[in-house]
Amino acid sequence: MCLGYPAKVVEILEDGKKAIVDYLGLKKTINVSLIKGVAVGDYLLIHSGVAIEKIDEKEAEEIEKLFGEVRNANL
Amino acid sequence: MQTYDAVNTIVNIIKNNIEKIGRQLRIIEVCGTHTVSIYRNGFHTLFKGYIDFISGPGCPVCVTHEGYINNLIELAKMNYTIYTFGDLLKVPGKSMSLAEARAEGAKIKIMYSPVDIVENISENEEAIIAAIGFETTVPAFALSIEKVLERGLKNVKFACELKTIDQPLKVLLKDHIKVDGLILPGHVATILGVDGFKFVEEFKIPSVISGFEKYDILLSLMSLTQSILDSDFTVKNEYKRVVKKEGNTVAKRYIERFFDRTDAYFRGLGLIEGGGLRLKSEYSAFSVQLKYDYESLSNSACRCADVLTGKLKPFECPLFEKVCTPQTPKGACMVSQEGSCNAYFRFGKWK
Ligand code: SF4
């Protein structure tokens, strides 16, 4: 139940209290009241229908660069 | 291929570090989602002989005791609708699980988000929301209560069995377990920040906050083995893309606004002082009084208590795989997708 997933903001609703996010092509309305200054294009970490943090894209890119497609690498 | 090289390099660094330390390491992953990632990705076999992974008590479903389930079933019998996260459904209570109670006609509904429930619920439904979880989930319940207040709802109450991570971790490290290093829960740390885990340093055990992807675990093991090698007890953060030093301050303020510390009963660890959160007295109208008889708890054949304190591996439990499976779970560690018995059952390449 503690699963969190990253999703991209595609639309901001209700004065920034809610947003529509895209997770692997799936659109979902989530609560963003815990995040300051959400903008379209941001990546958020979602848990129980609530965004709990913004994902730092620079940091995420660093890891991507280091590992490329490591998700599919067979250990 | 570059990717493969990166993985190999890191795996080798980890193994080299451990060879320098000169013995097999005992590493505890506090959070159930880490347990799943470690077993799904086969890290327990990859590092066989190097690392003995121990699963800690950070899966909220696993530490929820049967007394709570009994309470929810009692409430369902009183004609309340119970809203619960799906993975609580099969946890065995004293006489039955919530799923069995539902089969007998109790109104038990699965929620994905408590905030969605209170936004959309009708004013005529007498509802109780089963509030379980660690600090990752607590803000969602805080937002739900705010919504209940905004809507002026009188028909929604919360059955709070919320847990905090610091107190049980202290008890575990002090009384129950000897480990070389800790993998700290990335999503609890998202809320509490690196600062929220500073207390671990007092125990002089190296630790790292980790994300949940395959590469997160590898980077964290690299950092952790280096800390062990250097006897460096500072909490390291290998989930920087999400976890900040101070955590999510808005979320923390929400928690403080609605909740107070309280003692809480953990399966495996017993009653822990300050191990839980209850609604502040000014909101007590929204809270259900739960009745517990701790004495009678956990006397079943299930060995979850030993599994959660690292004394026993799931496959050493006599019931594992024989009578206890995800279809017929005898304990919460087999029920939850993040429970260690469940992870061992599904990705059982340990032999
Ligand atoms: S295998 Fe089943 S009975 Fe044994 S400890 Fe795990 S959940 Fe409990």
Coordinates of C-alpha atoms and ligand atoms in Angstrom, one line a residue:
Chain A
M1 CA 0.0 0.0 0.0
C2 CA 3.0 2.3 0.3
L3 CA 3.6 2.2 -3.4
G4 CA 4.3 5.6 -5.0
Y5 CA 4.6 6.2 -8.7
P6 CA 5.9 9.0 -10.8
A7 CA 3.6 10.9 -13.2
K8 CA 3.7 13.9 -15.4
V9 CA 1.4 16.9 -14.8
V10 CA -0.7 17.7 -17.9
E11 CA -3.3 20.1 -16.5
I12 CA -3.7 22.1 -13.3
L13 CA -7.2 22.4 -11.8
E14 CA -9.0 24.3 -9.0
D15 CA -6.4 27.0 -8.3
G16 CA -3.6 24.5 -8.1
K17 CA -5.2 22.2 -5.6
K18 CA -5.7 19.4 -8.1
A19 CA -4.0 18.3 -11.3
I20 CA -4.5 15.8 -14.1
V21 CA -1.4 13.6 -14.4
D22 CA -0.3 11.1 -17.0
Y23 CA 1.1 7.8 -15.8
L24 CA 2.1 5.5 -18.7
G25 CA -0.7 7.0 -20.8
L26 CA -3.3 6.7 -18.1
K27 CA -4.8 10.1 -17.0
K28 CA -5.7 10.6 -13.4
T29 CA -6.9 13.5 -11.3
I30 CA -4.8 13.8 -8.2
N31 CA -4.6 16.2 -5.2
V32 CA -1.5 18.5 -5.3
S33 CA -2.1 20.6 -2.2
L34 CA 1.1 19.4 -0.6
I35 CA 3.3 20.7 -3.5
K36 CA 4.2 24.3 -3.9
G37 CA 4.1 25.8 -7.4
V38 CA 3.1 22.9 -9.5
A39 CA 3.4 23.5 -13.2
V40 CA 2.4 21.6 -16.3
G41 CA 5.3 19.3 -17.3
D42 CA 6.5 18.7 -13.7
Y43 CA 7.0 15.1 -12.6
L44 CA 5.3 14.2 -9.3
L45 CA 5.5 11.3 -7.0
I46 CA 2.0 10.1 -6.3
H47 CA 0.8 8.1 -3.3
S48 CA -2.9 7.3 -2.4
G49 CA -4.1 9.9 -4.9
V50 CA -2.0 12.6 -3.4
A51 CA 1.2 14.1 -4.8
I52 CA 3.8 13.8 -2.1
E53 CA 6.8 15.4 -3.8
K54 CA 8.1 17.0 -7.0
I55 CA 10.7 14.9 -8.7
D56 CA 13.9 16.7 -9.4
E57 CA 14.4 16.2 -13.1
K58 CA 18.1 17.0 -13.2
E59 CA 18.8 14.3 -10.6
A60 CA 16.5 11.9 -12.5
E61 CA 18.4 12.6 -15.7
E62 CA 21.8 11.9 -14.0
I63 CA 20.6 8.5 -13.1
E64 CA 19.1 7.9 -16.5
K65 CA 22.4 8.8 -18.0
L66 CA 24.3 6.5 -15.8
F67 CA 22.1 3.5 -16.3
G68 CA 20.3 4.1 -19.6
E69 CA 17.9 1.2 -20.0
V70 CA 19.0 -0.5 -16.8
R71 CA 15.3 -1.3 -16.1
N72 CA 15.5 -4.0 -18.8
A73 CA 19.0 -5.3 -18.1
N74 CA 19.0 -8.9 -17.0
L75 CA 21.1 -9.3 -13.9
Chain B
M1 CA 26.8 -1.9 -23.8
Q2 CA 27.1 1.1 -21.5
T3 CA 24.2 0.1 -19.3
Y4 CA 25.5 -3.3 -18.6
D5 CA 28.9 -1.9 -17.9
A6 CA 27.4 0.5 -15.3
V7 CA 25.6 -2.3 -13.6
N8 CA 28.6 -4.6 -13.6
T9 CA 30.9 -1.9 -12.3
I10 CA 28.6 -1.1 -9.4
V11 CA 28.0 -4.8 -8.5
N12 CA 31.8 -5.2 -8.5
I13 CA 32.3 -2.2 -6.3
I14 CA 29.8 -3.5 -3.8
K15 CA 31.4 -7.0 -3.8
N16 CA 34.8 -5.5 -3.4
N17 CA 33.7 -3.3 -0.5
I18 CA 32.3 -6.4 1.2
E19 CA 35.5 -8.4 0.6
K20 CA 37.5 -5.6 2.2
I21 CA 35.1 -5.7 5.2
G22 CA 35.8 -9.4 5.2
R23 CA 32.5 -11.0 6.2
Q24 CA 28.9 -11.4 5.1
L25 CA 26.9 -8.3 5.9
R26 CA 23.5 -8.3 7.6
I27 CA 21.5 -5.5 6.0
I28 CA 17.9 -4.7 7.0
E29 CA 15.5 -3.0 4.5
V30 CA 12.9 -1.3 6.7
C31 CA 10.3 -0.9 4.0
G32 CA 8.3 -3.7 2.3
T33 CA 8.5 -2.1 -1.1
H34 CA 12.3 -2.5 -0.9
T35 CA 11.9 -6.1 0.1
V36 CA 9.9 -6.7 -3.1
S37 CA 12.4 -4.9 -5.3
I38 CA 15.3 -6.8 -3.8
Y39 CA 13.6 -10.2 -4.4
R40 CA 12.0 -9.3 -7.7
N41 CA 15.4 -8.3 -9.1
G42 CA 17.2 -11.3 -7.6
F43 CA 19.6 -9.2 -5.5
H44 CA 19.4 -11.9 -2.7
T45 CA 20.9 -14.4 -5.2
L46 CA 23.2 -11.9 -6.9
F47 CA 24.8 -11.1 -3.5
K48 CA 24.6 -14.5 -2.0
G49 CA 27.3 -15.0 0.6
Y50 CA 27.9 -11.3 0.5
I51 CA 24.7 -9.8 1.9
D52 CA 22.0 -11.4 4.1
F53 CA 18.9 -9.3 3.6
I54 CA 16.6 -8.9 6.5
S55 CA 13.1 -7.5 6.1
G56 CA 12.0 -5.0 8.7
P57 CA 8.7 -3.8 10.1
G58 CA 8.0 -1.0 7.6
C59 CA 5.0 -2.5 5.8
P60 CA 2.0 -1.0 7.4
V61 CA -0.3 -3.9 6.6
C62 CA 2.2 -6.4 8.1
V63 CA 2.5 -4.5 11.4
T64 CA -1.3 -4.0 11.7
H65 CA -2.5 -6.5 14.3
E66 CA -5.6 -8.6 14.3
G67 CA -7.2 -6.5 17.0
Y68 CA -7.7 -3.7 14.5
I69 CA -9.3 -6.1 12.0
N70 CA -11.6 -7.3 14.8
N71 CA -12.6 -3.7 15.5
L72 CA -13.4 -3.0 11.9
I73 CA -15.5 -6.1 11.6
E74 CA -17.5 -5.1 14.8
L75 CA -18.1 -1.7 13.2
A76 CA -19.2 -3.2 10.0
K77 CA -21.7 -5.3 11.9
M78 CA -23.1 -2.1 13.4
N79 CA -24.0 -1.1 9.9
Y80 CA -21.2 1.3 9.1
T81 CA -19.7 1.2 5.6
I82 CA -16.0 0.5 6.0
Y83 CA -13.6 2.0 3.5
T84 CA -10.2 0.3 3.4
F85 CA -7.1 -0.1 1.3
G86 CA -7.4 -3.3 -0.6
D87 CA -4.4 -5.1 0.9
L88 CA -6.0 -5.1 4.4
L89 CA -8.9 -7.2 3.1
K90 CA -7.3 -10.7 3.6
V91 CA -5.5 -10.0 6.9
P92 CA -6.9 -12.7 9.3
G93 CA -8.8 -11.3 12.3
K94 CA -9.7 -13.3 15.3
S95 CA -12.6 -15.1 13.6
M96 CA -12.5 -13.8 10.1
S97 CA -10.9 -11.4 7.6
L98 CA -12.6 -8.3 6.2
A99 CA -13.0 -10.2 2.9
E100 CA -14.9 -13.0 4.7
A101 CA -17.0 -10.4 6.6
R102 CA -17.8 -8.8 3.2
A103 CA -18.8 -12.2 1.8
E104 CA -21.3 -12.5 4.7
G105 CA -22.9 -9.2 3.7
A106 CA -20.9 -6.5 5.6
K107 CA -20.5 -3.3 3.7
I108 CA -16.8 -3.1 3.1
K109 CA -15.5 -1.0 0.2
I110 CA -12.0 -0.7 -1.2
M111 CA -10.6 2.8 -1.4
Y112 CA -7.7 3.9 -3.6
S113 CA -7.5 7.4 -2.0
P114 CA -9.2 8.5 1.2
V115 CA -9.3 12.1 -0.2
D116 CA -11.4 10.9 -3.2
I117 CA -13.8 9.1 -0.8
V118 CA -14.5 12.2 1.4
E119 CA -14.9 14.4 -1.7
N120 CA -17.5 12.2 -3.2
I121 CA -19.3 10.5 -0.4
S122 CA -23.0 11.2 0.1
E123 CA -24.2 12.7 3.3
N124 CA -26.4 9.7 4.0
E125 CA -23.8 7.0 4.2
E126 CA -22.5 6.3 7.7
A127 CA -18.9 5.6 6.8
I128 CA -15.7 4.7 8.6
I129 CA -12.4 5.1 6.9
A130 CA -9.7 2.6 8.0
A131 CA -6.7 4.9 8.4
I132 CA -3.5 2.8 8.4
G133 CA 0.0 3.7 7.2
F134 CA 3.2 5.4 8.1
E135 CA 4.1 9.0 7.5
T136 CA 3.9 8.5 3.7
T137 CA 0.2 8.0 4.0
V138 CA -0.7 10.2 7.0
P139 CA -0.8 13.4 4.9
A140 CA -3.5 11.9 2.7
F141 CA -5.6 11.3 5.8
A142 CA -4.9 14.8 7.0
L143 CA -6.2 16.2 3.7
S144 CA -9.2 14.0 4.0
I145 CA -10.1 15.4 7.5
E146 CA -9.7 18.9 6.1
K147 CA -12.1 18.0 3.4
V148 CA -14.6 16.5 5.9
L149 CA -14.4 19.8 7.8
E150 CA -14.9 21.9 4.6
R151 CA -17.9 19.9 3.6
G152 CA -19.3 19.9 7.1
L153 CA -19.8 16.1 7.0
K154 CA -21.1 14.5 10.1
N155 CA -21.3 11.0 8.7
V156 CA -17.6 10.2 8.2
K157 CA -15.3 8.9 10.9
F158 CA -11.7 7.6 10.9
A159 CA -10.5 4.4 12.6
C160 CA -6.9 5.5 13.1
E161 CA -4.2 2.9 13.4
L162 CA -1.5 5.2 11.9
K163 CA 2.1 4.5 12.7
T164 CA 5.3 6.5 12.9
I165 CA 8.6 5.0 11.8
D166 CA 11.1 6.4 14.3
Q167 CA 9.9 4.8 17.5
P168 CA 9.7 1.2 16.2
L169 CA 13.0 1.6 14.5
K170 CA 14.6 2.7 17.8
V171 CA 13.0 -0.3 19.6
L172 CA 14.2 -2.7 16.8
L173 CA 17.8 -1.4 16.8
K174 CA 18.0 -1.3 20.6
D175 CA 16.4 -4.5 21.6
H176 CA 15.8 -6.8 18.7
I177 CA 18.3 -6.8 16.0
K178 CA 22.0 -6.6 15.2
V179 CA 22.7 -5.4 11.7
D180 CA 25.6 -3.9 9.7
G181 CA 23.5 -1.4 7.8
L182 CA 20.1 -0.1 7.1
I183 CA 18.2 0.7 3.9
L184 CA 15.8 3.4 5.0
P185 CA 12.3 3.9 3.5
G186 CA 12.4 6.3 0.6
H187 CA 8.8 7.3 0.7
V188 CA 8.6 7.9 4.5
A189 CA 11.7 10.0 4.0
T190 CA 10.0 11.9 1.2
I191 CA 7.8 13.4 3.9
L192 CA 10.2 13.4 6.9
G193 CA 13.3 14.3 5.0
V194 CA 16.9 13.2 5.7
D195 CA 16.6 15.2 8.9
G196 CA 13.8 12.8 10.0
F197 CA 16.2 9.9 10.1
K198 CA 19.1 11.7 11.9
F199 CA 18.3 9.7 15.0
V200 CA 19.6 6.6 13.4
E201 CA 23.2 8.0 13.6
E202 CA 23.0 7.6 17.4
F203 CA 23.0 3.8 17.0
K204 CA 26.3 4.0 15.1
I205 CA 24.9 1.9 12.2
P206 CA 25.5 3.1 8.7
S207 CA 22.3 3.8 6.8
V208 CA 21.1 5.0 3.4
I209 CA 17.8 6.4 2.1
S210 CA 16.9 4.5 -1.0
G211 CA 14.5 4.7 -4.0
F212 CA 12.9 1.6 -5.3
E213 CA 14.1 0.9 -8.8
K214 CA 16.7 -1.7 -9.6
Y215 CA 19.4 1.0 -10.0
D216 CA 18.3 2.8 -6.8
I217 CA 19.0 -0.3 -4.8
L218 CA 22.4 -0.8 -6.4
L219 CA 23.5 2.8 -5.8
S220 CA 22.3 2.5 -2.2
L221 CA 24.2 -0.7 -1.6
M222 CA 27.3 0.9 -3.1
S223 CA 26.9 3.9 -0.8
L224 CA 26.0 1.7 2.2
T225 CA 28.9 -0.7 1.9
Q226 CA 31.3 2.2 1.5
S227 CA 29.9 3.7 4.8
I228 CA 30.3 0.4 6.5
L229 CA 33.9 0.2 5.3
D230 CA 34.6 3.7 6.6
S231 CA 32.6 3.3 9.8
D232 CA 30.7 6.4 8.6
F233 CA 27.4 6.7 10.4
T234 CA 25.9 9.7 8.6
V235 CA 22.6 9.0 7.0
K236 CA 23.2 9.0 3.3
N237 CA 20.6 10.0 0.7
E238 CA 20.6 8.1 -2.6
Y239 CA 17.0 9.1 -3.4
K240 CA 17.9 12.8 -4.1
R241 CA 15.5 13.2 -7.0
V242 CA 12.7 13.0 -4.4
V243 CA 14.0 13.2 -0.9
K244 CA 15.1 16.6 0.5
K245 CA 17.0 17.4 3.6
E246 CA 13.9 18.9 5.3
G247 CA 11.3 16.7 3.6
N248 CA 8.0 17.9 2.5
T249 CA 7.3 20.8 4.9
V250 CA 3.7 21.3 3.8
A251 CA 2.9 17.7 4.4
K252 CA 4.7 17.8 7.8
R253 CA 2.6 20.8 8.8
Y254 CA -0.6 19.0 7.8
I255 CA 0.4 16.0 10.0
E256 CA 1.1 18.3 13.0
R257 CA -2.1 20.2 12.5
F258 CA -4.3 17.1 12.8
F259 CA -2.4 14.4 14.7
D260 CA -0.8 13.8 18.1
R261 CA 1.6 11.1 19.0
T262 CA 0.1 8.1 20.8
D263 CA 1.3 4.6 21.8
A264 CA 0.7 1.9 19.2
Y265 CA 0.7 -1.8 19.0
F266 CA 3.0 -3.3 16.3
R267 CA 2.7 -6.9 15.2
G268 CA 6.1 -8.3 16.0
L269 CA 7.2 -5.5 18.3
G270 CA 4.3 -5.1 20.7
L271 CA 3.1 -1.9 22.3
I272 CA 5.5 1.0 21.4
E273 CA 5.5 4.3 23.2
G274 CA 4.8 7.1 20.8
G275 CA 4.8 4.7 17.9
G276 CA 1.5 5.9 16.5
L277 CA -0.6 8.9 15.7
R278 CA -4.1 9.8 16.8
L279 CA -6.4 12.6 15.8
K280 CA -6.0 15.7 18.0
S281 CA -8.6 16.1 20.7
E282 CA -10.3 19.0 18.9
Y283 CA -11.1 16.6 16.1
S284 CA -12.1 13.6 18.3
A285 CA -15.6 13.8 16.9
F286 CA -14.2 12.3 13.7
S287 CA -12.4 9.5 15.3
V288 CA -13.7 6.1 16.2
Q289 CA -12.8 4.7 19.6
L290 CA -11.1 1.3 19.1
K291 CA -11.0 -1.3 21.8
Y292 CA -8.0 -3.6 22.1
D293 CA -7.3 -6.6 24.2
Y294 CA -3.5 -6.8 23.6
E295 CA -3.2 -9.8 25.8
S296 CA -5.1 -12.0 23.4
L297 CA -3.3 -10.8 20.3
S298 CA -0.9 -12.8 18.2
N299 CA -1.0 -16.2 19.7
S300 CA -1.6 -18.0 16.4
A301 CA 0.9 -20.3 14.8
C302 CA 2.0 -17.5 12.4
R303 CA 5.5 -16.4 13.0
C304 CA 5.2 -12.9 11.5
A305 CA 6.5 -11.5 14.7
D306 CA 9.8 -13.3 14.3
V307 CA 10.0 -12.5 10.5
L308 CA 9.5 -8.8 11.2
T309 CA 12.3 -8.7 13.8
G310 CA 14.7 -10.6 11.6
K311 CA 14.8 -13.7 13.8
L312 CA 13.3 -16.0 11.1
K313 CA 13.3 -16.2 7.4
P314 CA 9.9 -16.8 5.9
F315 CA 10.8 -20.2 4.6
E316 CA 11.8 -21.2 8.1
C317 CA 8.2 -20.8 9.2
P318 CA 6.6 -24.3 9.4
L319 CA 3.5 -22.9 7.7
F320 CA 5.2 -21.2 4.8
E321 CA 4.1 -22.5 1.4
K322 CA 2.4 -25.5 3.0
V323 CA -0.7 -24.0 4.6
C324 CA 0.2 -20.4 4.2
T325 CA 0.1 -19.0 0.7
P326 CA -1.1 -15.6 -0.8
Q327 CA -4.4 -17.4 -1.5
T328 CA -4.7 -18.8 2.0
P329 CA -2.6 -16.4 4.2
K330 CA -2.2 -17.2 7.8
G331 CA -0.5 -13.9 8.6
A332 CA -0.2 -10.3 7.4
C333 CA 3.3 -10.9 6.1
M334 CA 1.8 -13.2 3.5
V335 CA -1.2 -11.0 2.8
S336 CA 0.5 -7.8 1.8
Q337 CA 2.1 -7.5 -1.6
E338 CA 4.9 -5.9 0.3
G339 CA 5.2 -8.5 3.0
S340 CA 8.3 -10.5 3.2
C341 CA 6.5 -13.9 3.3
N342 CA 4.6 -12.8 0.2
A343 CA 7.8 -11.6 -1.6
Y344 CA 9.6 -14.9 -0.8
F345 CA 6.6 -16.9 -2.1
R346 CA 6.4 -15.0 -5.3
F347 CA 10.1 -14.6 -6.1
G348 CA 11.3 -17.6 -4.3
K349 CA 14.7 -18.1 -5.8
W350 CA 16.3 -18.2 -2.3
K351 CA 17.1 -21.9 -2.2
Ligands
SF4_1 S1 4.6 -17.9 6.3 FE1 2.6 -17.3 6.9 S2 2.3 -18.1 8.9 FE2 4.5 -18.1 8.5 S3 5.2 -16.1 9.3 FE3 4.7 -15.8 7.1 S4 2.6 -15.1 7.1 FE4 3.0 -16.0 9.1

